[in-house]
């Protein structure tokens, strides 16, 4: 059986992994960027569903908004969520690094009503990390 753990033999091929066994020694990262409400999340999830052989993980930057639970509802309504400072990009980058290393990370969900991130479970290891968000390419730690 041919190993698919390393980079592909040519830059245009992307072989589907044949062996579902881990540990993962080579993780591909695909980033989807675009402005608010342009379908990034839907596209990333649809892509993950189509590439299920890769055991893909989708990390959405929307789930990495900073905690705003200390603000009133009115103050939260005034927060500009389309600025890099609104996100906890350090944790986002750390989670991506953990996935790149074959690890597991918490799967977060941001609740706009309360301004709190909640853990919905864990994800990883993976062969394909799909990151999506307005600033998917903004942080050099993610590029």
XYZ file of N, CA and C in Angstrom:
429
model
N 0.854 -1.176 0.000
C 0.000 0.000 0.000
C 0.899 1.239 0.000
N 0.611 2.169 -0.885
C 1.387 3.397 -0.977
C 1.008 4.348 0.156
N 2.011 4.947 0.773
C 1.776 5.892 1.870
C 1.361 7.244 1.309
N 0.396 7.874 1.944
C -0.017 9.228 1.548
C 0.272 10.214 2.664
N 1.165 9.824 3.591
C 1.458 10.680 4.736
C 2.287 11.890 4.359
N 3.093 11.813 3.304
C 3.953 12.925 2.919
C 3.303 13.790 1.873
N 4.035 14.815 1.419
C 3.490 15.682 0.382
C 3.267 14.902 -0.902
N 2.351 15.370 -1.741
C 2.090 14.671 -2.996
C 3.305 14.701 -3.898
N 3.378 13.746 -4.837
C 4.537 13.634 -5.706
C 4.669 14.807 -6.668
N 3.568 15.414 -7.047
C 3.670 16.648 -7.817
C 2.672 17.633 -7.236
N 2.912 18.893 -7.448
C 2.132 19.921 -6.762
C 0.665 19.976 -7.196
N 0.293 19.298 -8.269
C -1.084 19.368 -8.743
C -1.927 18.179 -8.297
N -1.294 17.171 -7.723
C -2.071 16.019 -7.291
C -2.406 16.141 -5.810
N -3.543 15.579 -5.437
C -3.949 15.557 -4.037
C -4.577 14.196 -3.800
N -3.728 13.181 -3.571
C -4.270 11.830 -3.441
C -5.156 11.710 -2.214
N -6.206 10.950 -2.362
C -7.090 10.684 -1.229
C -6.400 9.638 -0.354
N -6.335 9.883 0.948
C -5.675 8.909 1.813
C -6.401 7.572 1.782
N -5.648 6.494 1.666
C -6.235 5.152 1.605
C -6.318 4.521 2.987
N -5.442 4.941 3.881
C -5.356 4.321 5.194
C -5.888 5.279 6.256
N -7.010 4.963 6.895
C -7.588 5.878 7.878
C -6.867 5.874 9.222
N -5.770 5.081 9.361
C -5.062 5.009 10.632
C -4.284 6.292 10.907
N -4.192 6.622 12.164
C -3.418 7.767 12.621
C -2.220 7.232 13.374
N -1.153 7.907 13.637
C -1.084 9.359 13.713
C -0.945 10.023 12.341
N -1.381 11.230 12.286
C -1.305 12.029 11.072
C 0.078 12.660 11.025
N 0.792 12.464 9.935
C 2.120 13.055 9.847
C 2.185 14.199 8.847
N 1.141 14.392 8.084
C 1.127 15.491 7.124
C -0.304 16.010 7.033
N -0.521 17.226 7.488
C -1.857 17.821 7.509
C -1.893 18.961 6.502
N -2.856 18.908 5.617
C -3.051 20.003 4.674
C -3.977 21.025 5.311
N -3.739 22.292 4.981
C -4.587 23.380 5.479
C -5.147 24.118 4.282
N -6.448 24.289 4.264
C -7.124 25.030 3.219
C -7.843 26.190 3.890
N -7.628 27.395 3.398
C -8.264 28.574 3.990
C -9.292 29.148 3.022
N -10.436 29.536 3.575
C -11.508 30.157 2.801
C -11.735 31.534 3.410
N -11.509 32.570 2.605
C -11.664 33.937 3.097
C -12.677 34.682 2.239
N -13.249 35.705 2.808
C -14.210 36.536 2.096
C -14.951 37.408 3.082
N -15.689 38.326 2.573
C -16.382 39.277 3.429
C -17.563 38.617 4.142
N -18.152 39.313 5.068
C -19.269 38.821 5.861
C -20.432 38.378 4.972
N -21.036 37.268 5.329
C -22.237 36.739 4.654
C -22.014 36.426 3.181
N -20.843 35.880 2.856
C -20.578 35.515 1.459
C -20.578 34.009 1.238
N -20.931 33.235 2.258
C -21.053 31.793 2.095
C -19.817 30.996 2.464
N -18.875 31.591 3.185
C -17.646 30.886 3.558
C -17.921 29.644 4.397
N -18.749 29.797 5.414
C -19.021 28.683 6.317
C -19.717 27.557 5.579
N -20.714 27.874 4.812
C -21.439 26.853 4.043
C -20.494 26.150 3.068
N -19.680 26.929 2.362
C -18.733 26.342 1.413
C -17.765 25.409 2.138
N -17.216 25.857 3.279
C -16.254 25.047 4.037
C -16.900 23.754 4.513
N -18.114 23.827 5.017
C -18.803 22.620 5.496
C -19.152 21.681 4.356
N -19.597 22.240 3.231
C -19.899 21.404 2.060
C -18.636 20.719 1.538
N -17.535 21.462 1.507
C -16.263 20.901 1.064
C -15.826 19.779 2.003
N -15.957 20.003 3.299
C -15.602 18.972 4.280
C -16.435 17.718 4.066
N -17.712 17.882 3.776
C -18.590 16.730 3.548
C -18.160 15.958 2.298
N -17.733 16.670 1.273
C -17.308 16.015 0.029
C -15.955 15.331 0.166
N -15.135 15.807 1.107
C -13.801 15.244 1.307
C -13.733 14.442 2.605
N -14.788 13.722 2.898
C -14.876 13.003 4.174
C -13.749 11.986 4.354
N -13.169 11.475 3.269
C -12.057 10.526 3.367
C -10.855 11.136 4.075
N -10.788 12.457 4.081
C -9.669 13.178 4.687
C -9.900 13.446 6.172
N -11.000 13.001 6.710
C -11.398 13.317 8.095
C -11.215 14.807 8.370
N -11.841 15.669 7.551
C -11.606 17.111 7.660
C -12.174 17.722 8.937
N -11.531 18.795 9.346
C -11.975 19.602 10.482
C -12.165 21.022 9.967
N -13.302 21.629 10.279
C -13.558 23.015 9.905
C -13.409 23.881 11.146
N -12.511 24.858 11.071
C -12.377 25.862 12.125
C -12.915 27.174 11.576
N -13.948 27.671 12.206
C -14.565 28.924 11.780
C -14.103 30.056 12.691
N -13.553 31.104 12.103
C -13.111 32.231 12.922
C -14.260 32.854 13.702
N -15.472 32.745 13.227
C -16.613 33.301 13.959
C -16.749 32.703 15.354
N -16.225 31.505 15.544
C -16.301 30.865 16.856
C -15.162 31.307 17.783
N -14.309 32.194 17.298
C -13.176 32.681 18.076
C -13.301 34.168 18.426
N -14.519 34.671 18.390
C -14.719 36.044 18.863
C -14.333 36.124 20.330
N -13.818 37.267 20.721
C -13.475 37.477 22.129
C -14.744 37.499 22.972
N -14.614 37.077 24.216
C -15.731 37.069 25.152
C -16.202 38.502 25.384
N -17.487 38.721 25.196
C -18.069 40.047 25.444
C -19.182 39.967 26.483
N -19.168 38.897 27.275
C -20.248 38.699 28.251
C -20.258 39.783 29.338
N -19.144 40.465 29.518
C -19.077 41.536 30.520
C -19.757 42.823 30.043
N -20.111 42.869 28.753
C -20.765 44.049 28.189
C -22.281 43.918 28.291
N -22.949 45.051 28.323
C -24.412 45.027 28.277
C -24.845 44.635 26.869
N -26.107 44.287 26.726
C -26.628 43.930 25.407
C -26.430 45.087 24.427
N -26.685 46.304 24.883
C -26.515 47.483 24.022
C -25.054 47.653 23.613
N -24.135 47.466 24.557
C -22.712 47.578 24.234
C -22.287 46.494 23.252
N -22.796 45.272 23.436
C -22.456 44.189 22.495
C -22.966 44.504 21.100
N -24.121 45.151 21.007
C -24.677 45.510 19.695
C -23.801 46.543 18.984
N -22.997 47.262 19.731
C -22.125 48.284 19.147
C -20.739 47.754 18.788
N -20.442 46.527 19.156
C -19.134 45.944 18.840
C -19.037 45.720 17.334
N -17.914 46.132 16.746
C -17.668 45.882 15.331
C -16.992 44.516 15.218
N -17.755 43.515 14.865
C -17.236 42.157 14.773
C -16.421 41.927 13.498
N -16.300 42.935 12.661
C -15.534 42.804 11.420
C -14.165 43.460 11.523
N -13.579 43.450 12.705
C -12.216 43.944 12.925
C -11.382 42.809 13.507
N -10.105 42.722 13.136
C -9.260 41.645 13.666
C -9.215 41.603 15.196
N -9.324 42.753 15.839
C -9.253 42.814 17.295
C -10.448 42.145 17.967
N -11.512 41.887 17.225
C -12.702 41.234 17.780
C -12.493 39.734 17.979
N -11.450 39.201 17.363
C -11.188 37.765 17.407
C -10.033 37.454 18.351
N -10.045 36.262 18.917
C -8.909 35.770 19.684
C -8.049 34.964 18.711
N -7.308 35.694 17.879
C -6.543 35.054 16.810
C -5.370 34.244 17.339
N -4.874 34.560 18.531
C -3.792 33.763 19.121
C -4.270 32.342 19.414
N -5.451 32.216 19.972
C -5.996 30.885 20.264
C -6.347 30.168 18.960
N -6.890 30.898 17.993
C -7.193 30.312 16.689
C -5.925 29.709 16.078
N -4.824 30.472 16.089
C -3.548 29.995 15.542
C -3.024 28.803 16.339
N -3.173 28.838 17.652
C -2.713 27.726 18.493
C -3.512 26.457 18.201
N -4.810 26.600 17.998
C -5.629 25.433 17.669
C -5.238 24.864 16.306
N -4.978 25.741 15.346
C -4.555 25.265 14.032
C -3.204 24.563 14.136
N -2.275 25.117 14.913
C -0.976 24.459 15.108
C -1.138 23.082 15.734
N -2.033 22.971 16.710
C -2.273 21.670 17.341
C -2.795 20.664 16.326
N -3.706 21.090 15.452
C -4.222 20.194 14.412
C -3.112 19.823 13.433
N -2.270 20.798 13.074
C -1.150 20.518 12.171
C -0.200 19.488 12.768
N -0.139 19.434 14.078
C 0.752 18.501 14.781
C 0.089 17.164 15.071
N -1.126 16.971 14.567
C -1.817 15.711 14.771
C -2.615 15.646 16.062
N -2.851 16.801 16.694
C -3.555 16.823 17.969
C -5.050 17.036 17.855
N -5.661 17.201 19.020
C -7.088 17.468 19.142
C -7.262 18.851 19.748
N -8.361 19.506 19.389
C -8.668 20.834 19.933
C -10.146 20.909 20.275
N -10.507 21.828 21.187
C -11.937 21.989 21.473
C -12.651 22.586 20.268
N -13.857 22.143 20.046
C -14.709 22.717 19.004
C -15.586 23.756 19.681
N -15.377 25.002 19.335
C -16.072 26.106 19.987
C -17.262 26.564 19.173
N -18.151 27.240 19.855
C -19.289 27.898 19.229
C -19.497 29.212 19.978
N -19.566 30.308 19.243
C -19.756 31.617 19.863
C -21.242 31.941 19.910
N -21.729 32.317 21.074
C -23.131 32.665 21.276
C -23.266 34.189 21.275
N -23.838 34.737 20.219
C -23.963 36.195 20.097
C -24.926 36.775 21.129
N -25.871 35.983 21.607
C -26.805 36.490 22.627
C -26.090 36.792 23.933
N -25.197 35.868 24.329
C -24.526 36.015 25.623
C -23.110 36.555 25.515
N -22.518 36.477 24.324
C -21.145 36.939 24.136
C -20.106 35.966 24.662
N -20.485 34.685 24.780
C -19.603 33.670 25.364
C -19.319 32.572 24.338
N -18.062 32.087 24.339
C -17.714 30.898 23.551
C -18.042 29.678 24.393
N -18.623 28.686 23.741
C -18.966 27.449 24.426
C -18.288 26.285 23.718
N -17.837 25.312 24.483
C -17.218 24.123 23.912
C -18.324 23.137 23.555
N -18.331 22.710 22.278
C -19.332 21.750 21.798
C -18.771 20.342 21.692
N -17.489 20.188 21.923
C -16.837 18.892 21.792
C -15.379 19.089 21.445
N -14.781 18.076 20.846
C -13.400 18.169 20.380
C -13.329 17.662 18.954
N -12.300 18.107 18.240
C -12.064 17.658 16.869
C -10.593 17.320 16.700
N -10.311 16.482 15.727
C -8.957 16.068 15.431
C -8.738 14.652 15.937
N -7.671 14.022 15.527
C -6.736 14.493 14.516
C -7.370 14.485 13.131
N -6.698 15.122 12.192
C -7.233 15.282 10.851
C -6.117 15.239 9.820
N -6.492 15.023 8.597
C -5.557 15.152 7.478
C -5.784 16.464 6.730
N -6.945 17.102 6.990
C -7.288 18.333 6.287
C -7.972 19.295 7.253
N -7.328 20.412 7.501
C -7.917 21.472 8.326
C -8.420 22.549 7.381
N -9.705 22.826 7.439
C -10.304 23.880 6.626
C -10.596 25.036 7.569
N -9.909 26.159 7.356
C -10.140 27.336 8.185
C -10.908 28.346 7.351
N -11.891 28.976 7.987
C -12.678 29.942 7.234
C -12.977 31.147 8.104
N -13.000 32.296 7.431
C -13.328 33.517 8.134
C -12.946 34.753 7.345
N -13.442 35.877 7.820
C -13.152 37.155 7.175
C -11.649 37.389 7.135
N -10.950 36.978 8.195
C -9.514 37.221 8.296
C -8.703 35.930 8.212
N -9.151 34.991 7.401
C -8.474 33.700 7.296
C -7.010 33.844 6.888
N -6.683 34.846 6.095
C -5.294 35.043 5.648
C -4.605 36.195 6.367
N -5.292 36.878 7.249
C -4.761 38.093 7.865
C -3.606 37.817 8.821
N -3.730 36.812 9.646
C -2.737 36.502 10.670
C -1.616 35.646 10.068
N -0.363 36.106 10.123
C 0.733 35.322 9.535
C 0.917 33.946 10.180
N 0.460 33.758 11.403
C 0.581 32.447 12.059
C -0.333 31.419 11.414
N -1.327 31.865 10.685
C -2.288 30.967 10.056
C -1.922 30.701 8.603
N -1.218 31.627 7.975
C -0.867 31.483 6.551
C 0.014 30.301 6.272
